CSV table of C-alpha atoms in Angstrom, one decimal:
chain,number,residue,atom,x,y,z
A,1,MET,CA,-20.5,37.0,77.1
A,2,PHE,CA,-20.4,38.3,73.6
A,3,LYS,CA,-21.7,41.7,74.5
A,4,LYS,CA,-18.4,43.3,75.6
A,5,PRO,CA,-16.4,42.2,72.5
A,6,PHE,CA,-19.3,43.4,70.3
A,7,ALA,CA,-19.5,46.7,72.1
A,8,LEU,CA,-15.7,47.2,71.8
A,9,LEU,CA,-15.8,46.5,68.1
A,10,LEU,CA,-18.7,48.9,67.7
A,11,VAL,CA,-16.7,51.7,69.5
A,12,LEU,CA,-13.6,51.0,67.3
A,13,PHE,CA,-15.8,51.1,64.2
A,14,VAL,CA,-17.3,54.5,65.2
A,15,MET,CA,-13.8,55.8,66.0
A,16,SER,CA,-12.4,54.7,62.8
A,17,SER,CA,-15.3,56.2,60.9
A,18,CYS,CA,-14.8,59.5,62.6
A,19,TRP,CA,-11.0,59.4,61.8
A,20,LYS,CA,-11.8,58.6,58.2
A,21,ASP,CA,-13.8,61.8,57.9
A,22,LYS,CA,-10.9,63.8,59.3
A,23,SER,CA,-8.2,61.9,57.4
A,24,PRO,CA,-6.3,63.9,54.7
A,25,GLU,CA,-5.9,60.7,52.6
A,26,ASP,CA,-8.7,61.6,50.3
A,27,LEU,CA,-7.3,65.1,49.8
A,28,ILE,CA,-3.8,63.8,49.0
A,29,ARG,CA,-5.2,61.3,46.5
A,30,LEU,CA,-7.4,63.9,44.8
A,31,LYS,CA,-4.5,66.4,44.7
A,32,ASP,CA,-2.5,63.8,42.8
A,33,LYS,CA,-5.4,63.1,40.4
A,34,PHE,CA,-5.9,66.8,39.8
A,35,LYS,CA,-2.2,67.2,39.1
A,36,SER,CA,-2.2,64.3,36.7
A,37,GLN,CA,-5.2,65.7,34.9
A,38,VAL,CA,-3.6,69.1,34.5
A,39,SER,CA,-0.6,67.4,32.7
A,40,THR,CA,-3.0,65.4,30.5
A,41,PHE,CA,-4.9,68.5,29.5
A,42,GLU,CA,-1.7,70.4,28.7
A,43,SER,CA,-0.6,67.5,26.5
A,44,LYS,CA,-3.9,67.3,24.6
A,45,LYS,CA,-3.7,71.1,24.1
A,46,GLU,CA,-0.3,70.8,22.5
A,47,VAL,CA,-1.5,68.0,20.3
A,48,ALA,CA,-4.5,70.0,19.2
A,49,ASN,CA,-2.2,73.0,18.5
A,50,LYS,CA,0.1,70.9,16.3
A,51,ASN,CA,-2.8,69.5,14.4
A,52,VAL,CA,-4.3,73.0,13.7
A,53,THR,CA,-0.8,74.2,12.6
A,54,LYS,CA,-0.5,71.3,10.3
A,55,GLY,CA,-4.0,71.8,9.0
A,56,LEU,CA,-3.2,75.5,8.2
A,57,THR,CA,-0.1,74.4,6.3
A,58,SER,CA,-2.0,71.9,4.3
A,59,LEU,CA,-4.7,74.5,3.6
A,60,ALA,CA,-2.2,77.0,2.3
A,61,ALA,CA,-0.5,74.3,0.2
A,62,LEU,CA,-3.9,73.3,-1.3
A,63,LYS,CA,-4.7,76.9,-2.2
A,64,SER,CA,-1.3,77.3,-3.8
A,65,ALA,CA,-1.7,74.1,-5.8
A,66,LEU,CA,-5.2,75.1,-7.0
A,67,GLU,CA,-3.9,78.5,-8.1
A,68,ASP,CA,-1.3,76.7,-10.1
A,69,ALA,CA,-4.2,74.8,-11.7
A,70,LYS,CA,-3.1,71.5,-10.0
A,71,ASN,CA,-6.7,70.5,-9.1
A,72,GLU,CA,-6.0,67.1,-7.7
A,73,ASP,CA,-8.6,65.1,-5.7
A,74,LYS,CA,-5.8,63.7,-3.6
A,75,GLU,CA,-5.0,67.2,-2.4
A,76,PHE,CA,-8.5,67.8,-1.3
A,77,ALA,CA,-8.7,64.4,0.4
A,78,LYS,CA,-5.5,65.1,2.4
A,79,VAL,CA,-6.7,68.5,3.6
A,80,TYR,CA,-10.1,67.2,4.6
A,81,GLY,CA,-8.3,64.4,6.5
A,82,ASP,CA,-6.1,66.9,8.3
A,83,TRP,CA,-9.1,68.9,9.5
A,84,GLU,CA,-10.9,65.8,10.5
A,85,LYS,CA,-7.9,65.1,12.7
A,86,VAL,CA,-8.3,68.6,14.2
A,87,ASN,CA,-11.9,67.9,15.0
A,88,LYS,CA,-10.9,64.7,16.7
A,89,ARG,CA,-8.2,66.4,18.8
A,90,VAL,CA,-10.7,69.2,19.7
A,91,ASN,CA,-13.1,66.6,20.9
A,92,ASN,CA,-10.4,64.9,22.9
A,93,LEU,CA,-9.3,68.2,24.4
A,94,ASN,CA,-12.9,68.9,25.4
A,95,LYS,CA,-13.2,65.5,27.1
A,96,GLU,CA,-10.0,66.2,29.1
A,97,TYR,CA,-11.4,69.6,30.0
A,98,GLU,CA,-14.5,68.0,31.4
A,99,ASP,CA,-12.3,65.6,33.4
A,100,LEU,CA,-10.2,68.5,34.7
A,101,LYS,CA,-13.4,70.3,35.8
A,102,THR,CA,-14.6,67.2,37.6
A,103,LYS,CA,-11.3,66.5,39.3
A,104,ALA,CA,-11.1,70.2,40.4
A,105,ALA,CA,-14.6,70.0,41.9
A,106,ASN,CA,-13.7,66.8,43.7
A,107,LEU,CA,-10.6,68.4,45.1
A,108,PHE,CA,-12.3,71.5,46.4
A,109,THR,CA,-15.1,69.3,47.9
A,110,ALA,CA,-12.4,67.2,49.7
A,111,MET,CA,-10.7,70.4,51.0
A,112,GLU,CA,-14.0,71.8,52.3
A,113,THR,CA,-14.9,68.5,54.0
A,114,GLN,CA,-11.5,68.3,55.7
A,115,THR,CA,-11.7,71.9,56.7
A,116,ASN,CA,-15.2,71.5,58.1
A,117,SER,CA,-13.9,68.7,60.4
A,118,LEU,CA,-11.5,71.1,62.2
A,119,SER,CA,-12.5,71.9,65.7
A,120,ASP,CA,-11.0,75.4,65.8
A,121,GLU,CA,-13.7,77.7,64.5
A,122,LYS,CA,-11.3,80.5,63.6
A,123,SER,CA,-9.0,78.3,61.5
A,124,ARG,CA,-12.0,76.6,59.9
A,125,ASN,CA,-13.6,79.9,58.8
A,126,THR,CA,-10.2,81.3,57.6
A,127,LEU,CA,-9.6,78.2,55.5
A,128,LEU,CA,-13.1,78.1,54.1
A,129,LYS,CA,-12.9,81.7,53.0
A,130,ALA,CA,-9.6,81.0,51.3
A,131,ILE,CA,-11.0,77.9,49.6
A,132,ASN,CA,-14.0,79.8,48.3
A,133,LYS,CA,-11.9,82.5,46.9
A,134,ALA,CA,-9.6,80.1,45.1
A,135,LYS,CA,-12.6,78.1,43.8
A,136,THR,CA,-14.3,81.2,42.5
A,137,LYS,CA,-11.2,82.3,40.6
A,138,TYR,CA,-10.5,78.8,39.2
A,139,ASN,CA,-14.1,78.3,38.1
A,140,GLY,CA,-13.7,81.6,36.1
A,141,THR,CA,-10.6,80.1,34.4
A,142,LEU,CA,-12.5,76.9,33.6
A,143,ALA,CA,-15.4,78.9,32.1
A,144,ASN,CA,-12.9,80.8,29.9
A,145,THR,CA,-11.3,77.5,28.9
A,146,SER,CA,-14.7,76.1,27.8
A,147,GLU,CA,-15.2,79.2,25.7
A,148,ALA,CA,-11.8,78.9,24.1
A,149,ILE,CA,-12.5,75.2,23.2
A,150,GLY,CA,-15.7,76.4,21.6
A,151,LYS,CA,-13.8,79.0,19.6
A,152,LEU,CA,-11.4,76.2,18.5
A,153,ARG,CA,-14.4,74.1,17.3
A,154,LEU,CA,-15.8,77.1,15.3
A,155,LEU,CA,-12.3,77.6,13.8
A,156,HIS,CA,-12.3,74.0,12.7
A,157,ASN,CA,-15.8,74.4,11.1
A,158,ASP,CA,-14.7,77.6,9.3
A,159,ALA,CA,-11.6,75.9,7.9
A,160,VAL,CA,-13.7,73.0,6.5
A,161,GLU,CA,-15.9,75.6,4.9
A,162,VAL,CA,-12.9,77.2,3.3
A,163,VAL,CA,-11.8,73.8,1.9
A,164,LYS,CA,-15.2,73.3,0.3
A,165,ALA,CA,-15.1,76.9,-1.0
A,166,LEU,CA,-11.7,76.4,-2.5
A,167,GLU,CA,-13.0,73.6,-4.8
A,168,VAL,CA,-15.6,76.1,-6.2
A,169,ALA,CA,-13.0,78.8,-6.4
A,170,ALA,CA,-10.7,76.6,-8.4
A,171,ALA,CA,-13.5,75.9,-10.9
A,172,LEU,CA,-14.1,79.7,-11.2
A,173,ASN,CA,-10.4,80.5,-11.1
A,174,SER,CA,-11.2,83.2,-8.5
A,175,PHE,CA,-9.5,83.0,-5.0
A,176,ASP,CA,-9.9,86.6,-3.8
A,177,SER,CA,-12.8,85.8,-1.5
A,178,ILE,CA,-10.9,82.9,0.1
A,179,ASN,CA,-7.9,85.0,1.1
A,180,GLY,CA,-9.8,86.9,3.8
A,181,GLN,CA,-11.3,83.7,5.2
A,182,MET,CA,-7.9,82.0,5.5
A,183,LYS,CA,-6.3,85.0,7.1
A,184,SER,CA,-9.2,85.1,9.6
A,185,ILE,CA,-8.6,81.5,10.6
A,186,GLU,CA,-4.8,82.0,10.9
A,187,ASP,CA,-5.2,85.1,13.0
A,188,ARG,CA,-7.4,83.4,15.5
A,189,VAL,CA,-5.2,80.4,16.3
A,190,ASP,CA,-2.6,82.1,18.5
A,191,GLY,CA,-5.2,83.9,20.5
A,192,ILE,CA,-7.2,80.7,21.2
A,193,MET,CA,-4.1,78.7,22.1
A,194,GLN,CA,-3.0,81.5,24.5
A,195,GLU,CA,-6.5,81.4,26.2
A,196,LEU,CA,-6.1,77.6,26.6
A,197,ASN,CA,-2.6,78.0,28.0
A,198,VAL,CA,-4.0,80.3,30.7
A,199,ALA,CA,-6.0,77.3,31.9
A,200,VAL,CA,-2.8,75.2,32.1
A,201,VAL,CA,-0.9,77.9,33.9
A,202,GLU,CA,-3.7,78.7,36.4
A,203,SER,CA,-4.2,74.9,37.1
A,204,LYS,CA,-0.5,74.5,37.8
A,205,LYS,CA,-0.5,77.6,40.1
A,206,LEU,CA,-3.6,76.2,41.9
A,207,TYR,CA,-1.9,72.9,42.5
A,208,GLU,CA,1.6,74.1,43.3
A,209,LYS,CA,0.7,77.1,45.4
A,210,LYS,CA,-2.9,77.6,46.5
A,211,ILE,CA,-3.9,73.9,47.0
A,212,THR,CA,-0.6,73.1,48.7
A,213,GLU,CA,-1.0,76.0,51.1
A,214,LEU,CA,-4.6,75.2,51.8
A,215,GLY,CA,-3.9,71.5,52.2
A,216,GLU,CA,-1.2,72.0,54.8
């Protein structure tokens, strides 16, 4: 008596499971998550940029104050504090980058899963080829982004070294060796930020154009 209803439920369960595999719901959800993460990464990049700019301003002000023989401990404490904030922002940016990488990987996986569920072999192969091409290009962007974040971390370390060296330079009243180091730090900022901005631009392109086309 219970066999028929049970068998019917079993069939419905199997059918719903099959539909779930082919449903675009996961893709839509992951697209939204990826888009949100792109915005978060962009925001963190801007915050890090502002902190680096502020840190450079403080560094220049400290050097100027020391050259005027205003060797105040408060000045050093302030500049150290500014570069500690830079380090914190860089760490936050790196965390958002790792999240961006994860969400991108999840999105590509969902796209591949949905594409593999297509019955038409020609469409399936065409889409998989396009997905692989987009994934390869974007993975290259992510690798460059990781490298740029590493450069930003090195810049922070170099700036802290300059702050330490300034204290010695003030005691010796000799700042010539510091000028080159400060200029090196200043010259690297724009290039690093441009590299990070490429990641934001490419991520937006991927979402707005490539992913939208592939997901349709």
